[in-house]
XYZ file of C-alpha atoms in Angstrom:
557
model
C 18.983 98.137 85.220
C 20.237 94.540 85.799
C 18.112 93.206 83.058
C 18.871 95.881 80.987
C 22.662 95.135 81.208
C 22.105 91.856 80.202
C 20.583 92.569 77.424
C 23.380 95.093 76.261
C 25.952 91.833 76.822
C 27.075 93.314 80.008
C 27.296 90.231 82.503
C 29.635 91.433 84.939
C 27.844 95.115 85.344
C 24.704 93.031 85.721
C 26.110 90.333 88.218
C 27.703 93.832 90.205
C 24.527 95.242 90.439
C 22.629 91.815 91.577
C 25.372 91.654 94.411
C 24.338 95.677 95.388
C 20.327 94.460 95.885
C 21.418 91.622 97.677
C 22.942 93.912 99.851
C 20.560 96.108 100.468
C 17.713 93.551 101.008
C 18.089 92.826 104.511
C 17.151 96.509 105.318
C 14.457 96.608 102.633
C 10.536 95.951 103.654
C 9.626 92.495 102.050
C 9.541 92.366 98.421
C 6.150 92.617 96.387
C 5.819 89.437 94.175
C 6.485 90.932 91.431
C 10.076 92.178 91.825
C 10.993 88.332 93.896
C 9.673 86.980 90.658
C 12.291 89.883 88.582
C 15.269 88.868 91.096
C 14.386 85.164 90.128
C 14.723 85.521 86.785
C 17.784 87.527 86.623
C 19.453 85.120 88.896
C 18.520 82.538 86.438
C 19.967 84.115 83.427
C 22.742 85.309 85.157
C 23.434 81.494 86.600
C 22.980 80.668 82.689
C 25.453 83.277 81.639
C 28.211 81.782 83.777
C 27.369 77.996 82.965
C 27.472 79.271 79.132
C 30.844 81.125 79.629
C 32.438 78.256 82.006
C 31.771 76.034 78.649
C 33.469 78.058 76.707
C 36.565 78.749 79.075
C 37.454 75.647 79.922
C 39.432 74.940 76.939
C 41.277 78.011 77.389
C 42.318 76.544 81.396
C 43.244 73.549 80.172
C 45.537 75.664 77.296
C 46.952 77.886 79.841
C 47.899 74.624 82.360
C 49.734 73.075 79.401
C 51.612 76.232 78.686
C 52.415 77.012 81.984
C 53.567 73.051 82.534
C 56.255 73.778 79.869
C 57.823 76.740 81.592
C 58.959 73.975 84.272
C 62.727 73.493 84.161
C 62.917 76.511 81.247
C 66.054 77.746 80.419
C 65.104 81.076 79.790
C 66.502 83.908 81.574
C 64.811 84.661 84.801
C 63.001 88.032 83.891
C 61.835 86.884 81.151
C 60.533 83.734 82.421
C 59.198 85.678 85.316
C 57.037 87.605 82.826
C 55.932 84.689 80.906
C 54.763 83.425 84.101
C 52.856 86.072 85.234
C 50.833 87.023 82.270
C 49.667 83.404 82.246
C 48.671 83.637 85.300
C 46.751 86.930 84.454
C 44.969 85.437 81.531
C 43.405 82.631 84.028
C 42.087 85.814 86.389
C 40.843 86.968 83.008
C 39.239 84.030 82.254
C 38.269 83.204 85.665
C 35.896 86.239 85.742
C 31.897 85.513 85.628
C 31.875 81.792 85.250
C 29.759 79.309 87.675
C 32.310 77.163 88.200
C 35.642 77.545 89.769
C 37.184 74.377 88.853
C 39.272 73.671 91.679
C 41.191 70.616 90.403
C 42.671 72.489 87.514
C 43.082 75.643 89.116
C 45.481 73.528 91.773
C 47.327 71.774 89.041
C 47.595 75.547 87.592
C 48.857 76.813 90.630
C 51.283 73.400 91.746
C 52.820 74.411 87.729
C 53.523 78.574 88.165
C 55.013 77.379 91.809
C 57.567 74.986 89.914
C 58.100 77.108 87.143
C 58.509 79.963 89.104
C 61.672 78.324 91.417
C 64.151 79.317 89.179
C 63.128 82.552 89.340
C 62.730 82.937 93.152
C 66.150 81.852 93.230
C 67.513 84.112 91.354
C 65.269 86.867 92.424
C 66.494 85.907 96.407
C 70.304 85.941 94.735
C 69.464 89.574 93.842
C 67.750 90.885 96.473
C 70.698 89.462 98.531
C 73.658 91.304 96.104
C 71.309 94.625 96.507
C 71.938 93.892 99.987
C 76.009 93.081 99.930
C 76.557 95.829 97.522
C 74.249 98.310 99.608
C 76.626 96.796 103.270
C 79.656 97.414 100.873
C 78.722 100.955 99.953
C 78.000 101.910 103.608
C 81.529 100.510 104.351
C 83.096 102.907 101.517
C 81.139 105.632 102.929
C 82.169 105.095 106.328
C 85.802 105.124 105.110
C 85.269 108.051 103.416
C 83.916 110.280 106.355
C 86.674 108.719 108.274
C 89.176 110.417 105.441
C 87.328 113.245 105.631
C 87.315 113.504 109.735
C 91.221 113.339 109.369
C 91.736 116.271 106.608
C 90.128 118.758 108.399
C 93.595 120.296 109.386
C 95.191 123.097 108.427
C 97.505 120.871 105.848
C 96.001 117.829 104.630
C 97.353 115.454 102.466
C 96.596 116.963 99.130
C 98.585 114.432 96.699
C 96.177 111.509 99.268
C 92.793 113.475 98.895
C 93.026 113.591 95.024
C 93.580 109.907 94.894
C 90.491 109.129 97.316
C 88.570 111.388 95.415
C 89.510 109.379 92.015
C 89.141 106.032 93.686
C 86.232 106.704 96.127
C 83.682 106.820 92.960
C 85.047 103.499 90.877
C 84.847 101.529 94.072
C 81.477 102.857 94.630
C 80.213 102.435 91.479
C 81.683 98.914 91.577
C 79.074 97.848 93.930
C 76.175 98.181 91.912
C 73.433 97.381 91.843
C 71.768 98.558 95.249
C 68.037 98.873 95.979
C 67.345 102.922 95.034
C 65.514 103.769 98.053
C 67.407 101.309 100.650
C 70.318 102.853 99.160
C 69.237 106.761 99.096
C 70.417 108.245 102.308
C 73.852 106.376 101.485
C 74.381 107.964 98.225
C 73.100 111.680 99.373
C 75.754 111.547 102.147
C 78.549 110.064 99.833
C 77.886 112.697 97.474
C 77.878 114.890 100.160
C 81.018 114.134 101.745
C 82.791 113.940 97.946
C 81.207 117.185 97.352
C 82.889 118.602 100.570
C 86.734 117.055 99.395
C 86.333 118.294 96.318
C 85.742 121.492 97.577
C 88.123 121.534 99.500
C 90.634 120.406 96.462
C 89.136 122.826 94.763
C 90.001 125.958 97.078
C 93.237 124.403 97.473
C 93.799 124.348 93.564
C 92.629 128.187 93.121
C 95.377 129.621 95.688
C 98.031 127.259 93.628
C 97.046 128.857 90.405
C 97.030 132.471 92.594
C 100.381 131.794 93.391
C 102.052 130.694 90.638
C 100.343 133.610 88.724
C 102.327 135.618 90.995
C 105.177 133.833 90.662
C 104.958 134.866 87.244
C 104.265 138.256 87.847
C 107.731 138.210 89.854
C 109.554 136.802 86.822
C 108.223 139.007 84.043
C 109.633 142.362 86.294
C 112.936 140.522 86.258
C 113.279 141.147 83.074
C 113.522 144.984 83.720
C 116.002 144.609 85.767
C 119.497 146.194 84.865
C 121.523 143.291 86.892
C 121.260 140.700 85.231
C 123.587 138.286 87.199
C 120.759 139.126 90.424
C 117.968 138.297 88.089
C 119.640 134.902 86.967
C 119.654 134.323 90.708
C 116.317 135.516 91.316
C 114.705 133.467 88.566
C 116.433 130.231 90.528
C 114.577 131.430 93.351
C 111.351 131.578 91.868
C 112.025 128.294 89.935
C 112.582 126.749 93.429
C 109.413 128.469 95.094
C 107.428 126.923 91.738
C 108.489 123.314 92.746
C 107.165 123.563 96.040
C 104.084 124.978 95.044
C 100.977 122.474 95.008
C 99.577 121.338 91.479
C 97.181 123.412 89.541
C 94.119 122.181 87.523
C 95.034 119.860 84.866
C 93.252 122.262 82.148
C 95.587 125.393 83.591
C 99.050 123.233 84.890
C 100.453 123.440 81.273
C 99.414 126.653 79.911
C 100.782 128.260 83.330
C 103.928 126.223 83.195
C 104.838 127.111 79.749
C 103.923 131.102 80.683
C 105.884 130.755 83.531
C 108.939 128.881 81.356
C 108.941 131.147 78.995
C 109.559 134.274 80.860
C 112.264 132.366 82.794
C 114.155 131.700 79.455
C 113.647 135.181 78.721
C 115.631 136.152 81.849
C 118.080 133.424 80.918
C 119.087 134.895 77.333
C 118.857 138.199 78.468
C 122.855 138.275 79.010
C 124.759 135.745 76.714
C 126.940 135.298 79.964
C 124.569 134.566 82.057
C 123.366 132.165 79.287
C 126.998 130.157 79.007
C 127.434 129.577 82.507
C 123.318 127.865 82.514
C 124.609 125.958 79.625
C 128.054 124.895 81.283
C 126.131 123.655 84.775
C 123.742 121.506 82.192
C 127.159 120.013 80.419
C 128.602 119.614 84.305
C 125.584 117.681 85.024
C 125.869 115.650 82.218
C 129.641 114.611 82.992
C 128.481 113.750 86.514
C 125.710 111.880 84.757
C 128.159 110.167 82.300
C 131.110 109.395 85.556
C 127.998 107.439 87.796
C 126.648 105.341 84.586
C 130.481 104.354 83.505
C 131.061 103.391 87.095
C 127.718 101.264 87.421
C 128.703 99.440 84.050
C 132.137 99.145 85.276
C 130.865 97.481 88.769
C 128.006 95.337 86.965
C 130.363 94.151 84.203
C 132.970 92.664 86.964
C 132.243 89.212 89.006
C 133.229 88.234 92.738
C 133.903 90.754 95.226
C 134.273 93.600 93.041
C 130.551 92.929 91.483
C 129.236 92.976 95.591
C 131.333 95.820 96.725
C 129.907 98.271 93.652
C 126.330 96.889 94.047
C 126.906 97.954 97.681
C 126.917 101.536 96.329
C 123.934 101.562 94.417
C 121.732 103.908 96.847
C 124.967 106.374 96.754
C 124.909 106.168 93.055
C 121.108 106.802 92.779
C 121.403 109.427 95.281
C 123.860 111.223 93.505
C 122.035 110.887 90.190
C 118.954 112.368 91.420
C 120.839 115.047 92.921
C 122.221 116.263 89.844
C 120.419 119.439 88.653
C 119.080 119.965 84.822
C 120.860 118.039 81.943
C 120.627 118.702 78.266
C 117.383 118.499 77.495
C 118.412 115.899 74.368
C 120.475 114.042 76.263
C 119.140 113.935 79.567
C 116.633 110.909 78.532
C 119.600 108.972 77.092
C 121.598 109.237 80.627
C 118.828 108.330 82.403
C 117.892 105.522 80.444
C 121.742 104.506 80.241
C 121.996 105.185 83.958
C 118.800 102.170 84.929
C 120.103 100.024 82.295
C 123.510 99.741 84.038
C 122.217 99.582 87.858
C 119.236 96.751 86.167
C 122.546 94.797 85.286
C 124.073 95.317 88.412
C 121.147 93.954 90.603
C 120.936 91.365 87.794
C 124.548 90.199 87.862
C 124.485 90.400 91.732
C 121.829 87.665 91.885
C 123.425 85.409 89.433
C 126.307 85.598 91.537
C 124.556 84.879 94.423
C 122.666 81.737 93.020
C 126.385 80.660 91.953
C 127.311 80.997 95.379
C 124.590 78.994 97.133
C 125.622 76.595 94.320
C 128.894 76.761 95.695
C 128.471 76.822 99.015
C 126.102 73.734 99.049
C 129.347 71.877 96.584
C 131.810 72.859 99.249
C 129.773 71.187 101.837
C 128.986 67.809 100.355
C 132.439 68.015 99.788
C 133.315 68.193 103.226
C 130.606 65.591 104.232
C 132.425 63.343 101.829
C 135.669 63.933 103.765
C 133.822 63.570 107.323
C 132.381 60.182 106.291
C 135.731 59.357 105.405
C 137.361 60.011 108.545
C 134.310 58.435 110.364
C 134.210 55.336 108.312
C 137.987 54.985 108.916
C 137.328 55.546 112.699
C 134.505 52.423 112.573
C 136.693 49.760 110.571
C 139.424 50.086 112.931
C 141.904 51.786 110.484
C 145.496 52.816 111.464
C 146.043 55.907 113.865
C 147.748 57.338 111.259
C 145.545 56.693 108.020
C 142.777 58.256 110.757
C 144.724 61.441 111.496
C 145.450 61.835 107.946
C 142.059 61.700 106.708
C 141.356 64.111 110.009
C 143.665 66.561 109.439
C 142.529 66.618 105.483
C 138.728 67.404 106.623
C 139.934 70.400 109.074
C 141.920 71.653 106.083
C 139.151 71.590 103.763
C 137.159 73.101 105.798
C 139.139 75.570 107.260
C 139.955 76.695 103.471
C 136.038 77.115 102.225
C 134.674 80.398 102.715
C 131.285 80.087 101.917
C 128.286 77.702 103.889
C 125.152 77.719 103.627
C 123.312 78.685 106.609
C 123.985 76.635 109.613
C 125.902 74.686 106.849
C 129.637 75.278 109.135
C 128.046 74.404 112.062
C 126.806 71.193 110.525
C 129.806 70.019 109.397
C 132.134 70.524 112.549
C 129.541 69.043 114.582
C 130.028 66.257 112.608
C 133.325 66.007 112.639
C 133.684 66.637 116.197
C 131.409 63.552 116.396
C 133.356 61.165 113.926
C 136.040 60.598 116.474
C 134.159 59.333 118.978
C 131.975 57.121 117.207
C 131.598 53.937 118.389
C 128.421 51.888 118.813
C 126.923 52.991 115.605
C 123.699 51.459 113.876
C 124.862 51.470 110.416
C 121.553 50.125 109.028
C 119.495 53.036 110.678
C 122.049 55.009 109.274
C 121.194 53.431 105.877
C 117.726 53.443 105.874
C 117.802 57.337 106.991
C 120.082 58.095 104.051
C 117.790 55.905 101.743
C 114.581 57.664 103.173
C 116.470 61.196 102.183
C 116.735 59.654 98.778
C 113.053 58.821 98.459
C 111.915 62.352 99.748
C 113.699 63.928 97.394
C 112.595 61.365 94.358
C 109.047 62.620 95.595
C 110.014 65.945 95.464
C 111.904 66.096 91.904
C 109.385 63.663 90.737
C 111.814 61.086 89.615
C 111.651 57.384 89.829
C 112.690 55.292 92.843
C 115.016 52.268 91.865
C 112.693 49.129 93.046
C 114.515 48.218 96.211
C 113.091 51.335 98.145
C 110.073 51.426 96.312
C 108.107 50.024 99.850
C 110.237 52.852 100.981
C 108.321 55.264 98.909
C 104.964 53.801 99.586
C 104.945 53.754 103.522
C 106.581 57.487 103.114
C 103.686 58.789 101.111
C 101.083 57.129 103.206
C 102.830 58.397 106.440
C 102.469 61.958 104.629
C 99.116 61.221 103.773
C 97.762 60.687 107.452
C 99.721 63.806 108.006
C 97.548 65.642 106.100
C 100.642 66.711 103.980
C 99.783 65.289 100.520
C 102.463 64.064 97.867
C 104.893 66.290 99.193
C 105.811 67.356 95.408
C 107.047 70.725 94.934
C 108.962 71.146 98.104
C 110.739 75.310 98.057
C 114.310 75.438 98.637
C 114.324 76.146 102.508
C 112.862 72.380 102.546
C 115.717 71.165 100.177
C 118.228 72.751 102.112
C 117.190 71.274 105.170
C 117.679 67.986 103.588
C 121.058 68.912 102.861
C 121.947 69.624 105.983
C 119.829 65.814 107.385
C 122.272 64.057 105.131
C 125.204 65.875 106.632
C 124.344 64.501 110.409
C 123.414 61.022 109.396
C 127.017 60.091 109.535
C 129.115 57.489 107.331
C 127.978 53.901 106.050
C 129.855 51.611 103.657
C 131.758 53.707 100.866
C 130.224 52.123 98.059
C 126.541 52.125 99.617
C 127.237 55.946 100.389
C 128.517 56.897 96.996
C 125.927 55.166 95.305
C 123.170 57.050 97.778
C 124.945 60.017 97.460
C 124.654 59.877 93.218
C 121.104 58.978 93.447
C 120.240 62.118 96.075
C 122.437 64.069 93.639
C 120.379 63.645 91.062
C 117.115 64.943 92.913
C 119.594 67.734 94.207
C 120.239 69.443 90.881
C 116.342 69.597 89.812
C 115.675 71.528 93.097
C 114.434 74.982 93.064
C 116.682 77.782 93.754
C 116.020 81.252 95.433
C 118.426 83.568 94.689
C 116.676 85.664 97.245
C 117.873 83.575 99.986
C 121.023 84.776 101.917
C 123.987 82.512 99.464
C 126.327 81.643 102.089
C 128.105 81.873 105.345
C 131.673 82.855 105.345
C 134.424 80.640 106.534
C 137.311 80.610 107.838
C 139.623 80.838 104.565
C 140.069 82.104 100.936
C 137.769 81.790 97.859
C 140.649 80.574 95.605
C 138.701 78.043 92.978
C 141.958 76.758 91.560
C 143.138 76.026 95.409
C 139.851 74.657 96.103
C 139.520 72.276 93.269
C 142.703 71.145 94.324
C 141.768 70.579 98.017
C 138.357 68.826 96.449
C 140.543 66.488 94.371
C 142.577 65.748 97.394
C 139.699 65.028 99.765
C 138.102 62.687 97.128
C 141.354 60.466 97.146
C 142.545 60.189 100.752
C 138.567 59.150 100.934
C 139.203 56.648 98.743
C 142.630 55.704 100.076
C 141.091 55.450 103.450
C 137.927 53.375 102.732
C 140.126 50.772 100.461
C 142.272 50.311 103.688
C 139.206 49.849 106.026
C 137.945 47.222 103.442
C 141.433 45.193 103.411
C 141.093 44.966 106.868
């Protein structure tokens, strides 16, 4: 039969049935001479067979080993290189089949080339396998939210309006996480389609008694309409208008055709007495009055400035209560009012913050301005001035500040403490004083990103690397809570030389007014006086010329 194969072409059926004899020859007797001499000769063609075929395949290795060489470092898309890849390799076990020789050198290069062609694709096959897996821990930690919900609405009253949302959300966030290995993933998705299964049954049951109910509610309505009294049925329909509201929400596909039933027999009760009709149409005009009263008063409040603006903004929830306790409006106007009505408390809130930002802006002015008086008095107290040049520059501070009535936070405190301070200054370093205010300067340079002037330039430098070893960066950027906390550094630093201070003072100025500001930050502290400007300007211009008086006479002497 082996022979016989051979001759048909069929080497591999031949060289199977050669390996069957061999088998069985150990339990055979010992071969006649004549069959050894058969087995001989069909080993010897089938030894030729394989020489003749490994001639004739080895081009075809050497092909394959090239080809699967260039796949190294391809840019092809993982599957598909993947694929490439493998059918090589299953041409070379094609190949490979029935020859003498197994060529071991370029089988290894062979195999050392699918191994580095291949990386890219292990990597992105481990990348995958390790999604499947996040996705698959992700899923389990829906589901185990999910049962959670579902443990908690198992009550007599659950949370409809929350167990319509989870069952519109649960799904999207589920099907987010995708993909999952199918059978890793299996028992996961037959109990989270369980468990939605359950909630939407449960929706479900609770949606057919809504519909149940307001088809009753409509059955109610339509015999109203053969009643004689019509005055009771007016006040019945309210009733059942009320006991509609508080009933749950039907299916979307039967919520407007019920409504509309349900509307329509109420308007029918409505116009069934023209009387009845005029006083529903005088509470809608009523309404809209109210309506029209809250938005005039809202436009009135956001259109004024100052205390008025704050004490109307103050009544913004009363407002909005009172709107949304007004009943039905007009139909065509009721839109309008409540568009009008936003519109005017939007300004309100708006005109509220700007007033606020103006007053941190104002606050912040009024206490520089006192800090200019302070240094004043202090750098009268230093040079030695006159008792009475001192008390008058004194006396000038505690009037300027008793007449401000808005600080910035801690900004009052600040400000007497400094003053209480000026009188008793004595030994005083005026250059660490100087290098302090000249170190504020530079900070906020660094903040506002403006240019230091090249004497403090060092300055800048040893700042930035002191930040730096900090582990606090540039510093650039700084919010306002940092900004105002520079204010308030300036303000205890104390008095140096007029000149040196005013020409400090311009150059922190400058860095000052490219600050942020949050108008969400409480404005200002209240004082002890008025908020007159005119007055205030006044006491500003005053300040800023006994301050010059007084530092002129400290010079002289």
């Amino acid at each position: 039969m082996a022979n016989a194969a051979l001759s048909d072409g069929g080497t591999q059926r031949a060289a199977g049935l050669r390996r069957a004899i061999e088998e069985k020859l150990p339990a055979a007797a010992v071969l006649p001479a004549f069959l050894s001499r058969q087995v001989q000769r069909l080993d010897e063609k089938l030894n030729e067979l394989k020489q003749w075929k490994d001639y004739a395949v080895a081009p075809k290795r050497l092909e394959l080993i090239v080809e699967m060489e260039t796949l190294i470092g391809s840019t092809e898309k993982p599957r598909v290189l993947a694929d490439r890849i493998k059918h090589l390799q299953q041409e070379w076990r094609t190949i490979g089949k029935g020859i003498a020789s197994e060529a071991p050198e370029e089988w290894e290069r062979f195999q050392q080339a699918s191994q580095a062609a291949y990386q890219p694709c292990r990597e992105y096959f481990e990348a995958q396998s390790k999604l499947r897996q996040q996705n698959l821990d992700k899923r389990k930690a829906v589901l185990e939210r999910l049962i959670a919900f579902e443990a908690t609405q198992n009550g007599d009253n659950p949370d409809w309006r929350l167990l319509a949302g989870v069952l519109n959300d649960a799904p999207k966030e589920w099907r987010r996480y995708f993909p999952v290995d199918r059978e890793a993933g299996r028992a996961a998705q037959e109990e989270f389609e369980g468990a939605m299964g359950r909630l939407q049954a449960k929706l479900d049951a609770w949606h057919e008694r809504n519909v149940a109910d307001k088809q009753s509610l409509i059955k109610r309505a339509r015999h109203l309409l053969t009643q004689e009294d019509s005055r009771e049925a007016i006040d019945a329909v309210k009733r059942l208008q009320l006991l509609w509201k508080e009933t749950g929400p039907a299916p979307s596909a039967q919520s407007q055709s019920l409504w509309n039933e349900f509307r329509e027999v109420c308007d029918a009760v409505y116009q069934k007495r023209q009387q009845a009709y005029a006083e529903y149409t005088a509470g809608l005009e009523a309404n809209k009055l109210k309506a029209a009263a809250l938005c005039e008063e809202a436009e009135l409040a956001a259109a004024s400035s100052g205390v008025p603006l704050l004490e109307g903004a103050a009544k913004i929830p009363e407002w909005r209560s009172a709107f949304d306790a007004l009943g039905e409006m007009p139909r065509t106007e009721a839109r309008g009012l409540h568009d009008r009505f936003e519109r005017a408390i939007d300004l309100c809130k708006a005109r509220v913050a700007q007033q606020q930002v103006r007053d941190t802006e104002q606050s912040f002015t009024n206490l520089f301005e006192a800090s200019r008086s302070v240094a004043a008095y202090e750098w009268a107290v230093l040079r030695g001035a006159e008792s009475s040049d001192r008390e008058t520059l004194k006396q000038s501070a505690e009037s300027f500040i008793a007449g401000v009535r808005q600080w910035p936070k801690e900004g009052l405190k600040a400000i007497r403490d400094s003053l209480a301070q000026s009188g008793a200054s004595a030994d005083v370093d005026l250059g660490a004083r100087e290098r302090a205010l000249r170190l504020l300067c530079v900070r906020g340079e660094i903040r506002s990103e403006i240019s230091t002037p090249a004497e403090d330039e060092a300055l800048r430098r040893e700042h930035q690397v002191q930040r730096l070893m900090q582990g606090m960066g540039q510093g650039v950027g700084a919010d306002a809570g940092e900004w105002n906390a520079m204010a308030l550094e300036w303000i205890r630093i104390g008095a140096v030389a007029p000149d040196l201070h005013d020409s400090l003072r311009e150059r922190f100025m400058r860095c000052w007014e490219k600050r942020p500001v949050d108008s969400s930050e409480p404005a200002a502290v209240l004082g002890d006086g008025g908020n007159h400007r005119n007055s205030q300007d006044r006491r500003i211009g005053n300040t800023r010329r006994h301050g010059r008086d007084a530092s002129n006479a400290g010079n002289r002497r």
